[in-house]
Coordinates of C-alpha atoms in Angstrom, one line a residue:
M1 CA 16.2 180.9 37.2
A2 CA 17.7 177.4 37.1
K3 CA 19.0 178.2 40.2
F4 CA 15.9 178.9 41.8
A5 CA 14.6 175.7 40.3
L6 CA 16.9 174.0 41.7
Q7 CA 16.3 175.0 45.2
R8 CA 12.5 174.6 44.8
L9 CA 13.1 170.9 43.9
G10 CA 15.8 170.7 46.7
Q11 CA 12.9 171.4 49.3
A12 CA 10.6 169.1 47.7
V13 CA 12.8 166.4 47.9
V14 CA 13.2 167.0 51.5
L15 CA 9.6 167.5 52.3
L16 CA 8.8 164.2 50.2
L17 CA 11.4 162.4 52.6
L18 CA 9.6 163.7 55.8
V19 CA 6.2 162.8 54.7
S20 CA 7.2 159.5 54.1
M21 CA 8.7 159.0 57.4
I22 CA 6.3 160.6 59.4
G23 CA 3.6 158.9 57.4
F24 CA 5.2 155.5 57.6
A25 CA 5.8 155.8 61.4
I26 CA 2.5 156.9 62.1
L27 CA 1.0 153.8 60.4
H28 CA 3.1 151.5 61.8
L29 CA 2.4 152.6 65.4
A30 CA -1.0 153.1 65.6
P31 CA -3.3 150.5 67.0
G32 CA -4.2 147.1 65.3
G33 CA -2.4 146.6 62.3
P34 CA -2.7 144.5 59.0
L35 CA -2.9 141.2 61.3
S36 CA -5.9 142.4 63.2
Q37 CA -8.3 141.3 60.1
F38 CA -6.6 137.7 60.1
A39 CA -7.0 137.7 64.0
L40 CA -10.5 138.1 63.6
S41 CA -10.9 134.5 62.6
S42 CA -11.5 132.2 65.1
Q43 CA -9.4 129.7 63.0
M44 CA -6.4 131.4 63.0
S45 CA -3.8 130.7 65.2
Q46 CA -0.9 132.3 66.7
E47 CA 1.6 130.4 65.0
D48 CA -0.6 131.3 62.0
L49 CA -0.1 134.9 62.6
D50 CA 3.5 135.0 63.1
R51 CA 3.5 133.1 59.9
I52 CA 1.8 135.5 58.0
A53 CA 3.4 138.3 59.6
S54 CA 7.0 136.6 58.4
Q55 CA 5.7 136.3 54.9
L56 CA 4.7 140.2 54.8
G57 CA 8.0 141.2 56.4
L58 CA 6.1 142.9 60.0
D59 CA 8.2 141.2 62.2
R60 CA 11.5 143.3 61.5
P61 CA 12.1 146.3 62.9
L62 CA 10.3 149.3 62.1
P63 CA 13.4 151.1 60.4
V64 CA 14.2 148.6 58.5
Q65 CA 10.9 147.7 57.4
Y66 CA 11.2 151.5 56.1
A67 CA 14.7 151.2 54.5
D68 CA 13.1 148.4 52.7
W69 CA 9.7 150.0 51.3
L70 CA 11.9 153.4 50.6
W71 CA 14.4 151.4 48.4
R72 CA 11.7 149.4 46.6
M73 CA 9.7 152.6 45.8
L74 CA 12.6 154.8 44.5
R75 CA 13.1 151.6 41.8
G76 CA 9.6 151.8 41.2
D77 CA 8.2 148.9 43.1
W78 CA 5.3 150.2 45.5
G79 CA 4.5 146.7 46.9
N80 CA 1.6 144.7 46.9
S81 CA -1.8 145.3 48.4
F82 CA -2.5 143.5 51.8
R83 CA -5.7 142.9 50.7
D84 CA -5.9 141.1 47.4
G85 CA -1.9 140.9 46.4
E86 CA -2.3 143.6 43.2
P87 CA 0.5 146.0 42.7
V88 CA 0.0 149.2 44.6
L89 CA 0.4 151.3 41.1
K90 CA -1.9 149.3 39.8
V91 CA -4.7 149.3 42.4
I92 CA -4.2 153.1 42.5
G93 CA -4.2 153.8 38.4
S94 CA -7.6 151.7 38.5
H95 CA -9.1 154.6 40.8
L96 CA -7.0 157.7 39.5
G97 CA -9.8 158.5 36.8
A98 CA -12.8 158.7 38.6
T99 CA -10.7 161.4 41.0
I100 CA -9.4 163.1 38.6
E101 CA -12.8 163.3 36.6
L102 CA -14.3 165.0 39.7
M103 CA -11.5 167.2 40.6
A104 CA -11.3 168.6 37.2
T105 CA -14.6 169.7 36.9
A106 CA -15.2 171.1 40.4
T107 CA -11.8 173.1 39.5
L108 CA -13.7 174.1 36.1
I109 CA -16.3 175.4 37.8
A110 CA -14.5 176.8 40.6
I111 CA -12.0 179.1 38.9
L112 CA -15.1 180.1 36.4
L113 CA -17.8 181.0 38.8
G114 CA -15.3 182.5 42.1
C115 CA -13.4 184.5 39.5
W116 CA -16.5 185.9 38.1
V117 CA -18.1 186.3 41.4
G118 CA -14.7 187.9 42.8
I119 CA -14.3 190.4 39.8
L120 CA -17.6 191.6 40.0
G121 CA -17.8 192.0 43.6
A122 CA -14.7 194.5 43.8
I123 CA -16.5 196.4 40.7
R124 CA -19.7 196.5 42.5
R125 CA -17.9 197.2 46.2
Y126 CA -20.2 197.0 49.0
S127 CA -23.4 196.5 46.8
L128 CA -26.2 194.1 47.4
F129 CA -24.2 191.6 45.3
D130 CA -21.1 192.2 47.3
T131 CA -22.8 191.6 50.3
L132 CA -24.1 188.2 49.4
A133 CA -21.4 187.0 47.7
T134 CA -18.9 187.5 50.7
V135 CA -22.0 186.3 53.0
G136 CA -22.6 183.0 51.0
A137 CA -18.7 182.8 50.8
M138 CA -18.2 182.5 54.5
I139 CA -21.2 179.8 55.1
A140 CA -19.1 178.1 52.3
L141 CA -16.1 178.2 54.3
S142 CA -17.5 177.5 57.6
I143 CA -19.9 174.6 57.0
P144 CA -17.9 170.8 56.2
T145 CA -17.9 169.6 52.6
F146 CA -20.0 166.2 53.9
W147 CA -22.8 168.2 55.3
F148 CA -23.2 170.2 52.2
G149 CA -22.9 166.3 50.1
L150 CA -25.8 165.0 52.8
V151 CA -27.7 168.3 51.9
A152 CA -27.5 167.7 48.1
I153 CA -28.5 164.3 48.1
Y154 CA -31.5 164.7 50.4
I155 CA -32.9 167.4 47.8
F156 CA -31.8 166.7 44.8
S157 CA -32.0 163.0 44.8
V158 CA -34.4 161.9 47.7
E159 CA -36.6 164.8 47.5
L160 CA -37.0 165.9 44.0
G161 CA -35.2 163.0 42.2
W162 CA -33.3 165.0 39.8
L163 CA -30.0 163.3 40.4
P164 CA -28.7 160.1 41.9
A165 CA -27.5 159.7 45.2
G166 CA -24.3 158.2 44.3
N167 CA -22.3 155.7 42.1
R168 CA -20.3 156.5 39.2
H169 CA -22.6 155.2 36.4
T170 CA -25.8 153.3 36.8
V171 CA -25.5 149.4 36.7
G172 CA -25.8 148.8 32.7
D173 CA -25.1 152.1 31.4
A174 CA -21.9 153.3 30.7
S175 CA -22.6 156.4 28.7
L176 CA -21.3 159.6 28.9
L177 CA -24.7 161.5 29.6
D178 CA -24.9 158.8 32.6
L179 CA -21.7 159.7 33.7
I180 CA -22.4 163.3 33.5
H181 CA -25.6 162.7 35.2
H182 CA -23.7 161.5 38.4
L183 CA -20.9 163.7 38.2
I184 CA -23.4 167.0 38.8
A185 CA -24.0 166.6 42.6
P186 CA -20.4 165.4 43.9
A187 CA -18.9 168.2 41.4
I188 CA -21.0 171.0 42.8
V189 CA -20.4 170.2 46.4
L190 CA -16.5 169.6 45.9
A191 CA -16.5 173.3 44.1
L192 CA -18.2 175.0 46.6
V193 CA -15.5 175.7 49.1
E194 CA -12.9 176.2 46.1
T195 CA -15.2 178.8 45.0
A196 CA -15.4 180.4 47.7
I197 CA -12.0 181.0 48.1
W198 CA -11.3 181.9 44.4
A199 CA -14.2 184.6 44.8
R200 CA -12.6 186.1 48.1
F201 CA -9.1 186.1 46.8
M202 CA -9.9 187.7 43.2
R203 CA -11.9 190.1 45.0
S204 CA -9.1 191.1 47.0
S205 CA -6.9 191.2 44.3
M206 CA -9.2 193.1 42.0
L207 CA -9.5 195.8 44.4
D208 CA -5.8 196.2 45.2
V209 CA -5.4 196.6 41.4
I210 CA -8.5 199.4 41.1
G211 CA -6.8 201.3 43.4
Q212 CA -3.5 201.7 41.5
D213 CA -2.3 204.7 39.7
Y214 CA -2.1 203.3 36.4
I215 CA -5.8 202.3 36.9
R216 CA -6.7 206.0 37.4
T217 CA -4.4 207.0 34.7
A218 CA -6.2 204.8 32.0
R219 CA -9.4 206.6 33.1
A220 CA -8.0 209.7 33.0
K221 CA -7.2 208.9 29.1
G222 CA -10.7 208.5 28.3
L223 CA -10.5 204.7 27.7
P224 CA -13.7 202.8 28.1
E225 CA -14.1 201.3 31.9
W226 CA -14.6 197.8 30.1
R227 CA -11.3 198.2 28.4
V228 CA -9.5 199.5 31.6
L229 CA -10.4 196.6 33.6
S230 CA -10.3 194.0 31.1
G231 CA -6.8 195.5 29.5
H232 CA -5.5 196.6 32.4
A233 CA -7.1 195.4 35.6
L234 CA -7.9 192.1 35.1
R235 CA -4.6 191.2 33.9
N236 CA -2.5 192.5 36.7
A237 CA -5.1 190.6 38.9
L238 CA -4.8 187.8 37.8
L239 CA -1.1 187.5 38.8
P240 CA -1.7 186.2 42.2
M241 CA -4.2 183.9 41.3
I242 CA -1.2 181.4 40.0
T243 CA 0.0 181.0 43.4
V244 CA -3.5 180.3 44.6
A245 CA -4.0 177.6 41.8
G246 CA -0.9 175.9 43.4
L247 CA -1.7 176.2 47.0
Q248 CA -5.6 175.3 46.7
F249 CA -4.6 171.7 45.5
P250 CA -4.1 170.0 48.8
T251 CA -7.3 171.5 49.8
L252 CA -8.8 170.2 46.6
L253 CA -7.7 166.5 47.6
G254 CA -9.0 166.7 51.2
G255 CA -12.3 167.7 49.7
A256 CA -12.3 164.9 47.3
L257 CA -11.9 162.6 50.1
V258 CA -15.0 163.7 51.9
T259 CA -16.8 164.0 48.6
E260 CA -16.2 160.9 47.2
T261 CA -17.2 158.6 50.5
V262 CA -20.3 160.4 51.0
F263 CA -21.2 159.9 47.1
T264 CA -19.7 156.6 47.1
W265 CA -17.8 157.9 44.0
P266 CA -14.7 155.0 43.5
G267 CA -11.7 157.1 43.6
M268 CA -8.7 157.7 45.4
G269 CA -10.3 159.2 48.2
R270 CA -12.4 156.4 48.6
L271 CA -9.7 153.7 48.2
F272 CA -7.6 155.6 50.9
L273 CA -10.5 155.4 53.8
D274 CA -11.3 151.7 52.6
S275 CA -7.8 151.3 52.9
I276 CA -7.1 152.6 56.2
A277 CA -10.0 150.6 57.6
Y278 CA -8.7 147.0 56.1
R279 CA -5.1 148.4 57.4
D280 CA -3.9 148.0 53.8
Y281 CA -0.5 149.7 54.4
P282 CA 1.1 149.3 51.1
V283 CA -1.9 151.2 49.4
V284 CA -2.4 154.0 51.9
M285 CA 1.8 154.6 51.9
G286 CA 1.2 154.5 48.3
I287 CA -1.9 157.1 47.9
L288 CA -0.2 159.1 50.2
M289 CA 3.2 159.5 48.7
F290 CA 1.4 159.6 45.2
S291 CA -0.5 162.6 46.8
A292 CA 2.4 164.1 48.1
V293 CA 4.0 164.4 44.7
M294 CA 1.1 165.9 42.8
V295 CA 0.7 168.4 45.6
L296 CA 4.7 169.5 45.2
I297 CA 4.2 169.1 41.2
G298 CA 1.5 171.5 41.6
S299 CA 3.4 173.8 44.2
F300 CA 6.6 174.0 41.9
L301 CA 4.7 174.5 38.7
A302 CA 3.1 177.7 40.3
D303 CA 6.2 178.8 41.7
M304 CA 8.1 178.6 38.5
L305 CA 4.9 180.1 36.5
Y306 CA 4.9 183.0 39.0
A307 CA 8.6 183.3 38.6
A308 CA 8.6 183.8 35.0
V309 CA 6.1 186.6 35.1
D310 CA 7.8 188.2 37.9
P311 CA 11.4 187.9 38.1
R312 CA 11.2 189.5 41.5
I313 CA 10.3 186.1 42.8
R314 CA 13.7 184.7 42.1
V315 CA 15.6 186.9 44.2
G316 CA 16.8 185.3 47.4

């Protein structure tokens, strides 16, 4: 088990290094740059731009900039924002709570609803419910998240007036009920694609388990159907879902970025897009690395949990 964990940790470190190199190169080689915001001012001379570039360290060769950034990041100094001079970790921390609220709520909805739909679809295979669930899952996987968000805003905010169109709180009201009221629409929209994925994987896993010999044996012994399904089938069908949980984190992050933008939710996704527009490289790289670390931690924990319940995974 320890050797397996060390192998996964080694792979994670290499992946993080590659992500940082590729992300840093793309940002700095893209057209424009952080100085483009200052160049918009007619009072800014070329000498002023050169001085700002020197202060920000942008006049050095790209490999030198990357090495300096990596060394400081490893020491816990992720740099300061080009926009307001705040430490990057502080900027990310101020938006992290909103993203956690949105992702945790959407994940809870997706797991509960997706597993229920998948299990019921497997038990009632080829029934009307199974057909409608399959069609609904295909629609949810085929249509972009932002479209669902715009439709939800138009129907439930503009036409019916049931839910707010965006933001995290009503101005002057920071109560829990107001937060939940604002959270409903973006959480459901973010959960749609995740629910479809969980439902399809759960259905497939459940069908595979139901066809096993030990399920037939349990039924032949005269056990009630509910006990066969809950005590034998469901327990083994949930095992592959551990991997699904780890692999869904990147999809959830991408969906959160779009959802936060549509609903003006003040989370990391919104911050990421605003920082790209402002060419705030330290914040963009900070969010990129933070997200990569979270994805790898999720994948690592899923691998460890799977290896703990199924020792065959550790072989090789």
